Short mmCIF file of N, CA and C in Angstrom, two decimals:
data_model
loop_
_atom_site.label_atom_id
_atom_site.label_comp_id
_atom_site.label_asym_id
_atom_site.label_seq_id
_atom_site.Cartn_x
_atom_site.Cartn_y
_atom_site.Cartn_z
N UNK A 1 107.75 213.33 62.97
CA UNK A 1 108.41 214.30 62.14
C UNK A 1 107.59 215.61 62.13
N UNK A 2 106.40 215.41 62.06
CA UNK A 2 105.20 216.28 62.21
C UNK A 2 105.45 217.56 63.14
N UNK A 3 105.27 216.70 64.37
CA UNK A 3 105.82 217.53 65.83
C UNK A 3 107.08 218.30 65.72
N UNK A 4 108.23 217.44 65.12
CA UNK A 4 109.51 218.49 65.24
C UNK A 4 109.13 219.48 64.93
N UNK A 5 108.88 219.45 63.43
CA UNK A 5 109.03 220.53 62.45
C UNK A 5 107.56 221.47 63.11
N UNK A 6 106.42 221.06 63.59
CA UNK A 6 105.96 222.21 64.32
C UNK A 6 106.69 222.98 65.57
N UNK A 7 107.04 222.50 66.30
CA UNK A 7 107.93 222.82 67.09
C UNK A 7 109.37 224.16 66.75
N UNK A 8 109.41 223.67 66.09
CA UNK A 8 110.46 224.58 65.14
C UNK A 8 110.42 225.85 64.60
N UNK A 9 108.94 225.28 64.03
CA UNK A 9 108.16 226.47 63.00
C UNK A 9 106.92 227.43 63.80
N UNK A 10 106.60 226.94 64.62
CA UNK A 10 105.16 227.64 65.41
C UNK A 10 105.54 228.85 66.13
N UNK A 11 106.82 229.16 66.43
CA UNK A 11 107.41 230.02 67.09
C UNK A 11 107.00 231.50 66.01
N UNK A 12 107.60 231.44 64.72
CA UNK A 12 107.63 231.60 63.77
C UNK A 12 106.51 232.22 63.18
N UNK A 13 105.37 231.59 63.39
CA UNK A 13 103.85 231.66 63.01
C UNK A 13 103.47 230.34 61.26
N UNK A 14 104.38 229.84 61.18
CA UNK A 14 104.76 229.15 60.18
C UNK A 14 104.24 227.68 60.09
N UNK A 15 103.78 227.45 59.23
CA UNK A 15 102.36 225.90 59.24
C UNK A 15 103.43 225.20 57.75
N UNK A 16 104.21 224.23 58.54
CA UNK A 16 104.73 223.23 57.19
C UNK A 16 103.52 222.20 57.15
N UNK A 17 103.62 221.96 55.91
CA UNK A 17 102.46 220.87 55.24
C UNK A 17 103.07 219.73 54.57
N UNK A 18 104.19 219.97 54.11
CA UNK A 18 104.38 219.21 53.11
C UNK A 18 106.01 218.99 53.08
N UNK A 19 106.84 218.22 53.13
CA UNK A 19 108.13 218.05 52.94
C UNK A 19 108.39 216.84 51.92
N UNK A 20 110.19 217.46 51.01
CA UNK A 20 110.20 216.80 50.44
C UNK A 20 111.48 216.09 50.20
N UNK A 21 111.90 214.88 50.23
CA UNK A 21 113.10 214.65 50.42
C UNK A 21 113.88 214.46 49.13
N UNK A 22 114.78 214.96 49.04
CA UNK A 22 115.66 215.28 47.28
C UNK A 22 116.75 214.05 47.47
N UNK A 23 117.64 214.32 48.40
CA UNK A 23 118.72 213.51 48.07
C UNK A 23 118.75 212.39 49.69
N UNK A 24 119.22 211.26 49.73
CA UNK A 24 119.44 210.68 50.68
C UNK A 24 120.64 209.77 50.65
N UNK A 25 121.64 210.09 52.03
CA UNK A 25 122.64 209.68 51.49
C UNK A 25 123.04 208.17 52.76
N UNK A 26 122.93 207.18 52.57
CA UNK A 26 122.86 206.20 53.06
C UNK A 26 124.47 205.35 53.76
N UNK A 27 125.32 204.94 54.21
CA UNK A 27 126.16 204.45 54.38
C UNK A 27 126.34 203.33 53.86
N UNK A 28 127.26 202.72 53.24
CA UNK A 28 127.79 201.65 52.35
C UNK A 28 127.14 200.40 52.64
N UNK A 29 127.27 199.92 53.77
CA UNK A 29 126.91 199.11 55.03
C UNK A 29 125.19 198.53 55.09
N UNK A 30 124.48 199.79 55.14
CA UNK A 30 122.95 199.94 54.98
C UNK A 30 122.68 199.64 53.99
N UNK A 31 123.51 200.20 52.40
CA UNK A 31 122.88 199.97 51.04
C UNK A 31 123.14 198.49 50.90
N UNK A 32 124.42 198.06 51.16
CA UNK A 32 124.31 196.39 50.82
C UNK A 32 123.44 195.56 51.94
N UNK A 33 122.94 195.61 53.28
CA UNK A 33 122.08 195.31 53.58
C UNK A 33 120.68 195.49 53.32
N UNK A 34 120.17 196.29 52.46
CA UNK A 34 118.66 196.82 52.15
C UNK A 34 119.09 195.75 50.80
N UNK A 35 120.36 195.74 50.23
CA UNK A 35 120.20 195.39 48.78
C UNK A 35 120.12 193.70 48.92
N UNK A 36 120.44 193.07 50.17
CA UNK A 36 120.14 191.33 50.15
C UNK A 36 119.17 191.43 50.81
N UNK A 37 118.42 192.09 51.60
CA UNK A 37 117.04 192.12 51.98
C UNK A 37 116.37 191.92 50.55
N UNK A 38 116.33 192.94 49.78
CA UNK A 38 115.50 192.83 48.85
C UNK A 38 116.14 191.51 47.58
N UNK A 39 117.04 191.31 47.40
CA UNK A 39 117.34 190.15 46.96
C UNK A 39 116.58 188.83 47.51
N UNK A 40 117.03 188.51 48.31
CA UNK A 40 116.03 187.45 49.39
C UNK A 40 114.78 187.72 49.54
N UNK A 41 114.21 188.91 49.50
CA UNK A 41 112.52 189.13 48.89
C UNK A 41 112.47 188.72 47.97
N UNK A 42 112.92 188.64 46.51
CA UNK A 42 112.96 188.51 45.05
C UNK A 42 113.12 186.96 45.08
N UNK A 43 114.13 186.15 45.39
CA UNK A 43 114.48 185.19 45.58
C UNK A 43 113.00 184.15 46.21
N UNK A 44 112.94 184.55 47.49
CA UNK A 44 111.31 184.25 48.14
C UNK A 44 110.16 184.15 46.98
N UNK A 45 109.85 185.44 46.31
CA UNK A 45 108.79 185.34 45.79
C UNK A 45 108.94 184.37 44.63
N UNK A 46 110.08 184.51 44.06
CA UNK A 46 110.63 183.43 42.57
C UNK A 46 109.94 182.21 43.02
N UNK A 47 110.40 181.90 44.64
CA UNK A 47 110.28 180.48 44.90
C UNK A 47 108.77 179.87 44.71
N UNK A 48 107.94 180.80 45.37
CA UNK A 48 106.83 180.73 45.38
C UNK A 48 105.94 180.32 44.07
N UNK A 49 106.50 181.37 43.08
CA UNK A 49 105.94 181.63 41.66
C UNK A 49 106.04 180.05 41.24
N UNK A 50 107.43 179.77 41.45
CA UNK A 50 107.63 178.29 40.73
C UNK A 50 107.17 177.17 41.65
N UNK A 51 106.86 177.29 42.80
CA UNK A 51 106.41 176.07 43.60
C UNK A 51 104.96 176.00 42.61
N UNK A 52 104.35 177.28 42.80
CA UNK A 52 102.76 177.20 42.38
C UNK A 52 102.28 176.59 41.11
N UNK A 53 103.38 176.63 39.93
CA UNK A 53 103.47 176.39 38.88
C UNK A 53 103.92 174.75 38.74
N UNK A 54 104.79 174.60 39.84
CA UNK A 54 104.89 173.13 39.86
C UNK A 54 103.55 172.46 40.14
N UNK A 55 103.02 172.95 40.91
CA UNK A 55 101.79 172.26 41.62
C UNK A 55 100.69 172.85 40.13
N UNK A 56 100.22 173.43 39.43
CA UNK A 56 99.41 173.58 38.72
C UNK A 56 99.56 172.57 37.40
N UNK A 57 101.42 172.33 37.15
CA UNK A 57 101.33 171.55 36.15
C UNK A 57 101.20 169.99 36.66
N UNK A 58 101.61 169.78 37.88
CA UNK A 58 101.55 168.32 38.68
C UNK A 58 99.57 167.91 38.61
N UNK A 59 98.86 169.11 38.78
CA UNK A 59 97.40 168.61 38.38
C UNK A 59 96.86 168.62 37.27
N UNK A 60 97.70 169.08 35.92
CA UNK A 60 97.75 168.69 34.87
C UNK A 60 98.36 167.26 34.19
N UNK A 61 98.86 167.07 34.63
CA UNK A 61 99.30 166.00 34.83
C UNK A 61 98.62 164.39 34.88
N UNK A 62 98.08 165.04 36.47
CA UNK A 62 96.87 164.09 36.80
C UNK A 62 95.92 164.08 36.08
N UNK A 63 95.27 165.09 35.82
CA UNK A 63 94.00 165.29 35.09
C UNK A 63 93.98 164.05 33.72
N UNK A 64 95.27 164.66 32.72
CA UNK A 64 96.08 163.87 31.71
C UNK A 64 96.05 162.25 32.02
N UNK A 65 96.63 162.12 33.15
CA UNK A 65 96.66 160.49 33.23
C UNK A 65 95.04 159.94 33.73
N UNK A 66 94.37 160.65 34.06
CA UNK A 66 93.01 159.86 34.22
C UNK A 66 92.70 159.75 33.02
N UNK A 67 92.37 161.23 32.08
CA UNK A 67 91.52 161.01 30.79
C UNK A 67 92.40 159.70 30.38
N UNK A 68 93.98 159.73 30.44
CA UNK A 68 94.55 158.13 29.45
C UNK A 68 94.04 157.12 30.00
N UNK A 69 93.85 157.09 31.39
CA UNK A 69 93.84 155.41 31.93
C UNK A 69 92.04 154.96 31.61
N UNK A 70 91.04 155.87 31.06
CA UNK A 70 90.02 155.74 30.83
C UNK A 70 89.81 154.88 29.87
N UNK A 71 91.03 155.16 28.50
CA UNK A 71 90.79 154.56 27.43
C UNK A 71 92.35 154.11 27.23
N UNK A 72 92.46 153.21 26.52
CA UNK A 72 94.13 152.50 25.89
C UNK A 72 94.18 152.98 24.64
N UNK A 73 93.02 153.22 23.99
CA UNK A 73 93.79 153.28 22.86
C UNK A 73 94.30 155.06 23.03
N UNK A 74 93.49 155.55 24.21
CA UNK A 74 94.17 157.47 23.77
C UNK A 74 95.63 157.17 24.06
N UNK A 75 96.27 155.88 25.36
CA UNK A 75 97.64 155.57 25.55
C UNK A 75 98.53 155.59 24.05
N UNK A 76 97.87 154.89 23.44
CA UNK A 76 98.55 154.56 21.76
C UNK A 76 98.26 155.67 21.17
N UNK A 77 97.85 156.24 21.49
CA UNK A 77 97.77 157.81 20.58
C UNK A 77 98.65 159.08 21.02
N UNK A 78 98.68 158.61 22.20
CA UNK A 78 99.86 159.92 22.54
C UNK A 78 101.38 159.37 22.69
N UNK A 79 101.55 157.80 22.79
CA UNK A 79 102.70 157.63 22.07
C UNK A 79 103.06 157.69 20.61
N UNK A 80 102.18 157.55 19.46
CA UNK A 80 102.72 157.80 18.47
C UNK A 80 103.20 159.22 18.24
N UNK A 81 102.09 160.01 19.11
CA UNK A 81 102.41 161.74 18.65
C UNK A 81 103.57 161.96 19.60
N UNK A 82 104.06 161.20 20.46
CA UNK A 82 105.35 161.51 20.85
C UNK A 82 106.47 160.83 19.78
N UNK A 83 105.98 159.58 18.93
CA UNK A 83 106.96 159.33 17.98
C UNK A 83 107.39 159.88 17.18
N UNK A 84 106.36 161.00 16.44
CA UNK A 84 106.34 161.78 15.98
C UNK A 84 106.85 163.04 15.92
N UNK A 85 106.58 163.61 16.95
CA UNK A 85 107.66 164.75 17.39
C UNK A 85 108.92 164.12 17.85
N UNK A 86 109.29 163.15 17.61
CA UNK A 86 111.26 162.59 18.48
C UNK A 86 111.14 162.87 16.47
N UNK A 87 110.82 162.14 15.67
CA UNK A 87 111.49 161.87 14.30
C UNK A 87 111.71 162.94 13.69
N UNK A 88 110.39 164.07 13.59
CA UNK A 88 110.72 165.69 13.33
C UNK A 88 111.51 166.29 13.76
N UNK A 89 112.75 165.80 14.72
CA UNK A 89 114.08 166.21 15.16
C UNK A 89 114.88 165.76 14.58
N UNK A 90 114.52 164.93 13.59
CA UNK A 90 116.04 164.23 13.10
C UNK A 90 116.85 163.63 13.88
N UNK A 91 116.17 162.80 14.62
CA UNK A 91 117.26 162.19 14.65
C UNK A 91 117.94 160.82 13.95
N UNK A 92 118.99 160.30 14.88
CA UNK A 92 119.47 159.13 13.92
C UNK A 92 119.06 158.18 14.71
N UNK A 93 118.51 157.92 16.09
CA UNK A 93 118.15 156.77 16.52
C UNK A 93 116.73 157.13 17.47
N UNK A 94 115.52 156.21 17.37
CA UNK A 94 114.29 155.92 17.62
C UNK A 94 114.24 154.97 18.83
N UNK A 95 113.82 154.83 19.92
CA UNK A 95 113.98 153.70 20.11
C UNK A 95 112.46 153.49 21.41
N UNK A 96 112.03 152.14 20.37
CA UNK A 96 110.20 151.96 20.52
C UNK A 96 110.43 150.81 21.24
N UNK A 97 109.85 151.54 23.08
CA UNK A 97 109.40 150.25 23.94
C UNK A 97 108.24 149.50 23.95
N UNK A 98 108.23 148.32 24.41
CA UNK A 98 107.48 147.51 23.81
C UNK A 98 106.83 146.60 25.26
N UNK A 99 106.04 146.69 25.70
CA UNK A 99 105.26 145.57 26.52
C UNK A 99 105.73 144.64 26.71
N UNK A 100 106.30 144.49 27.96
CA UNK A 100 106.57 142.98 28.47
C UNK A 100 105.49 142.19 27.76
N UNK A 101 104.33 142.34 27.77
CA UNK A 101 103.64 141.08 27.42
C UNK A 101 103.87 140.36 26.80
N UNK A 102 104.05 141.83 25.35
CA UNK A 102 104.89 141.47 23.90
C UNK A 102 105.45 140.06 23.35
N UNK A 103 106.14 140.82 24.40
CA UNK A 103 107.86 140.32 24.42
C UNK A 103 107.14 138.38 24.45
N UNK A 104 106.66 138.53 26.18
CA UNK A 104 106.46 136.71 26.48
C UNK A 104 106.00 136.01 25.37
N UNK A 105 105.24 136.41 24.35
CA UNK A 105 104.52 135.37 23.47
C UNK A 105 106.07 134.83 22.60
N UNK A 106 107.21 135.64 22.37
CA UNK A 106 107.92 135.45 21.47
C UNK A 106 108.95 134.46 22.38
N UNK A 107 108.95 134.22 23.75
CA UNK A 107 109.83 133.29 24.69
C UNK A 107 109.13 132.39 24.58
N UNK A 108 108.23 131.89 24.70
CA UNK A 108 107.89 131.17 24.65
C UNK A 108 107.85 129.69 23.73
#
């Protein structure tokens, strides 16, 4: 662009430096293609954002189930505080699973 506009202007004695573009008028065609380009950029990066977030809470997760499997009773402790938060909803039905083990002493 440089070159044109010297080309143009040097005749002249005339040194452009600086140009500035005000209005640009695009064809219908171009704007909805630039506009799913950048959609599908947006879309892309979303994906990303949430893959990463999957994977950050998936090692939370883990982390969570080691500290539980360390100890049983933290197991019994974060089911009650899940009992806890279901009943602070009001609801009308609870419903507390129970250990096969449980269960066998009472077949017996």
């Amino acid at each position: 662009m440089q070159h044109t506009l010297d080309e143009a202007t040097d005749p002249w004695g005339v040194k452009v430096e600086r140009v500035e573009v005000k209005d640009v008028s695009l064809p219908v065609s171009m704007q909805r293609a630039m506009a799913a380009e950048a959609e599908a950029s947006r879309e892309a990066k979303a994906k990303v954002i949430a893959a990463e977030g999957e994977q950050k809470a998936a090692r939370a997760l883990k982390e969570a189930s080691d500290v539980m499997a360390e100890s049983p009773v933290a197991i019994q402790l974060r089911y009650m505080q899940t009992l806890t938060t279901i009943s602070a909803e009001k609801n009308s039905t609870i419903i507390f699973p129970l250990p096969v083990e449980l269960l066998k002493a009472f077949i017996k």
